[in-house]
Coordinates of C-alpha atoms in Angstrom, one line a residue:
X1 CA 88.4 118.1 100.7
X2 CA 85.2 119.1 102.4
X3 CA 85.5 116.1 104.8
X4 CA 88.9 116.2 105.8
X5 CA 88.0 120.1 106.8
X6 CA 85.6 119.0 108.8
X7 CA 86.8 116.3 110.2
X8 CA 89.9 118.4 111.5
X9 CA 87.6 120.9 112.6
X10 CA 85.6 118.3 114.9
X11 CA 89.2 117.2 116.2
X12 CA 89.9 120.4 116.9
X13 CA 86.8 121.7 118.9
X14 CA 87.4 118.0 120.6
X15 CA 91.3 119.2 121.6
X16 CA 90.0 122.4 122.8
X17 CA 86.9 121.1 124.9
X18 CA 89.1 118.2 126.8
X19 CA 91.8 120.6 127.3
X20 CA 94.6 118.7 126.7
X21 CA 96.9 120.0 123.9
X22 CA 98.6 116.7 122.8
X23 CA 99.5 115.2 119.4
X24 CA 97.8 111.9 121.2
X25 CA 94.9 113.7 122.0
X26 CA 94.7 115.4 118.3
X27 CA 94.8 111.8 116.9
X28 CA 91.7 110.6 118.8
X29 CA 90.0 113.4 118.6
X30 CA 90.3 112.7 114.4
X31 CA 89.7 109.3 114.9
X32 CA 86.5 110.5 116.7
X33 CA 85.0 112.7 114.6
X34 CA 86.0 110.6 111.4
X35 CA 83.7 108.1 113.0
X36 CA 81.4 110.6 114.0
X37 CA 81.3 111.7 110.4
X38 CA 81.5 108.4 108.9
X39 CA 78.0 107.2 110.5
X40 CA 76.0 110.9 110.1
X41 CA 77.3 111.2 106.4
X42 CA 77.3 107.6 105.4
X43 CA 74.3 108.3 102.9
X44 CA 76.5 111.4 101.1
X45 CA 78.0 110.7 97.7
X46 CA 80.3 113.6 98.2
X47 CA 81.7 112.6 101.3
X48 CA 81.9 109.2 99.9
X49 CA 85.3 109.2 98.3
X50 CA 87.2 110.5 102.0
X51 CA 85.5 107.8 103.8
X52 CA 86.6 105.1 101.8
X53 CA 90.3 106.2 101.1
X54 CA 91.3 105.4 105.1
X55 CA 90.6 101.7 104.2
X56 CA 92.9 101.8 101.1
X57 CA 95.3 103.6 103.0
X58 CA 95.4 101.4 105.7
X59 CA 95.6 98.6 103.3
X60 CA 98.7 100.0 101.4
X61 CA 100.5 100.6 104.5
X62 CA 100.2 97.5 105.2
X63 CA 101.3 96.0 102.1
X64 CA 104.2 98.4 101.5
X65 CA 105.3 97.5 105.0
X66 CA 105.6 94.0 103.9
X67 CA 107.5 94.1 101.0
X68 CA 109.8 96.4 102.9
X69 CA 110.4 93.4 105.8
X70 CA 110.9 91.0 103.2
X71 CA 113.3 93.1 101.2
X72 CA 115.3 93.9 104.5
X73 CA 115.8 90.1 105.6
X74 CA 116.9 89.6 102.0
X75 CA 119.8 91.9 102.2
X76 CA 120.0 91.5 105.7
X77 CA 120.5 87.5 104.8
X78 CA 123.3 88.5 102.1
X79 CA 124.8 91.0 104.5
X80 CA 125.2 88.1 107.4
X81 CA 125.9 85.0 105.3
X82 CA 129.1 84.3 103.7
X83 CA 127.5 83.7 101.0
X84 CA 127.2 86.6 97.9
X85 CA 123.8 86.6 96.3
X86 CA 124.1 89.7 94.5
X87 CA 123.3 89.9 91.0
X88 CA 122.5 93.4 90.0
X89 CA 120.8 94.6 87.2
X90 CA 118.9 97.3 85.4
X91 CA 115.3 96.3 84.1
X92 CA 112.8 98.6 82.4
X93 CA 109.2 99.0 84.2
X94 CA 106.7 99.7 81.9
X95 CA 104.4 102.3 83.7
X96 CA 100.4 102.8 83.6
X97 CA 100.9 106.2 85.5
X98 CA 101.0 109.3 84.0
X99 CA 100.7 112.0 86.5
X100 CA 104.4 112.8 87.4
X101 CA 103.2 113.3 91.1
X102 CA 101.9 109.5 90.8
X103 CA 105.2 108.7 89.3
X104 CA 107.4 110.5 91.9
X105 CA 105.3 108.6 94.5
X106 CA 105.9 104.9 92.8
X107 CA 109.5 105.6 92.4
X108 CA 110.2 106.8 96.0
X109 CA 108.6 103.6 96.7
X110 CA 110.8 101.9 94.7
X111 CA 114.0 103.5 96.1
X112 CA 113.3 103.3 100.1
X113 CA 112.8 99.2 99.4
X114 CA 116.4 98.0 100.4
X115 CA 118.1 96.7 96.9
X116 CA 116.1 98.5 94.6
X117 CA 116.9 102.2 93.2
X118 CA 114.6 104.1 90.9
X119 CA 116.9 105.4 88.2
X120 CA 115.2 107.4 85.8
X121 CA 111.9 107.6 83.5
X122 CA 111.8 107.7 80.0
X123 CA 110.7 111.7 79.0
X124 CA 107.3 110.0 77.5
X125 CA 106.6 108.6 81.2
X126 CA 106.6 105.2 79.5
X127 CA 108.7 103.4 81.3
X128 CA 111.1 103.5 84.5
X129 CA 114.3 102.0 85.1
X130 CA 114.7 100.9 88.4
X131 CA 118.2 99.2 89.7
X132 CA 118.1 95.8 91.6
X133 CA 120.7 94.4 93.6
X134 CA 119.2 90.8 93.4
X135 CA 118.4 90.1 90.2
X136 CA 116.8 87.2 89.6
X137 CA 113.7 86.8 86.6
X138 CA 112.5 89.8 84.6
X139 CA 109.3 88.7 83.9
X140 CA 108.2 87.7 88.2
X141 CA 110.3 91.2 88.8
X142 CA 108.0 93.6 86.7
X143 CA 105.1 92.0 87.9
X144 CA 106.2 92.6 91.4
X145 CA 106.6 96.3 91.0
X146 CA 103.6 96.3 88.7
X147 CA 101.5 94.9 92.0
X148 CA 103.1 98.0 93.7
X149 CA 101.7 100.5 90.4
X150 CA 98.4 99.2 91.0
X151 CA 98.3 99.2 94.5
X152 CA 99.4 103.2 93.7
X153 CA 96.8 103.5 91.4
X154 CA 94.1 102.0 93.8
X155 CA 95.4 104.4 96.2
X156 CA 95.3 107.5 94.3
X157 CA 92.4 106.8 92.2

């Protein structure tokens, strides 16, 4: 946490010496003085941890942003075509998480994709159920959302 104080301080003095109070100017001036940090502190094992989460980040967003384009053309597909694709179905995930905030986070995932719901987790934190609108084999599905718990994991970690 010592970095990210930092680095919002640096932004900060940055927002106050240009003089222009903008959210724009607020995000360079992080992007700035992450740099900033980034090459001065490289050599710090505890500032190590902040400067590598922006690459995972990065890297999530990415990934989550694909699945979500894929699983909007899919129901977009079903929604336009005459064609009915649906097969729904309830499948149990078995989770590695155990942190409920972890959890909270993986489901939410789960439940903004188009055609999937997060229903409920088993009161061991086990397992979750999630809800699936296009059902199609157990087996490829779990590893799909167990990609997604590791990508979590990575992130969190």
């Amino acid at each position: 946490m010592k970095a990210f104080g930092w680095n919002m301080l640096l932004a900060l003095v940055w927002l106050i010496l240009s003089g222009t109070y903008t959210i724009s100017n607020l995000f360079a001036g992080m992007i700035m003085s992450y740099v900033i940090l980034a090459y001065l502190l490289r050599d710090s094992p505890t500032f190590e941890a902040y400067f590598n989460k922006l690459p995972k980040v990065i890297s999530f967003g990415l990934f989550f942003v694909w699945d979500l384009i894929k699983a909007n053309g899919r129901v977009a597909y079903d929604v336009l075509t005459p064609t009915h694709l649906m097969k729904p179905a309830v499948i149990a995930i078995p989770l590695e998480l155990r942190d409920e905030g972890a959890i909270t986070m993986f489901a939410t995932l789960i439940t903004v994709t188009p055609g999937s719901l997060a229903l409920d987790v088993a009161t061991d934190r086990s397992v979750l159920y999630v809800h699936l609108m296009y059902f199609e084999d157990e087996v490829r599905q779990i590893e799909e959302f167990k990609r997604l718990e590791a990508r979590v994991i990575d992130l969190l970690g």
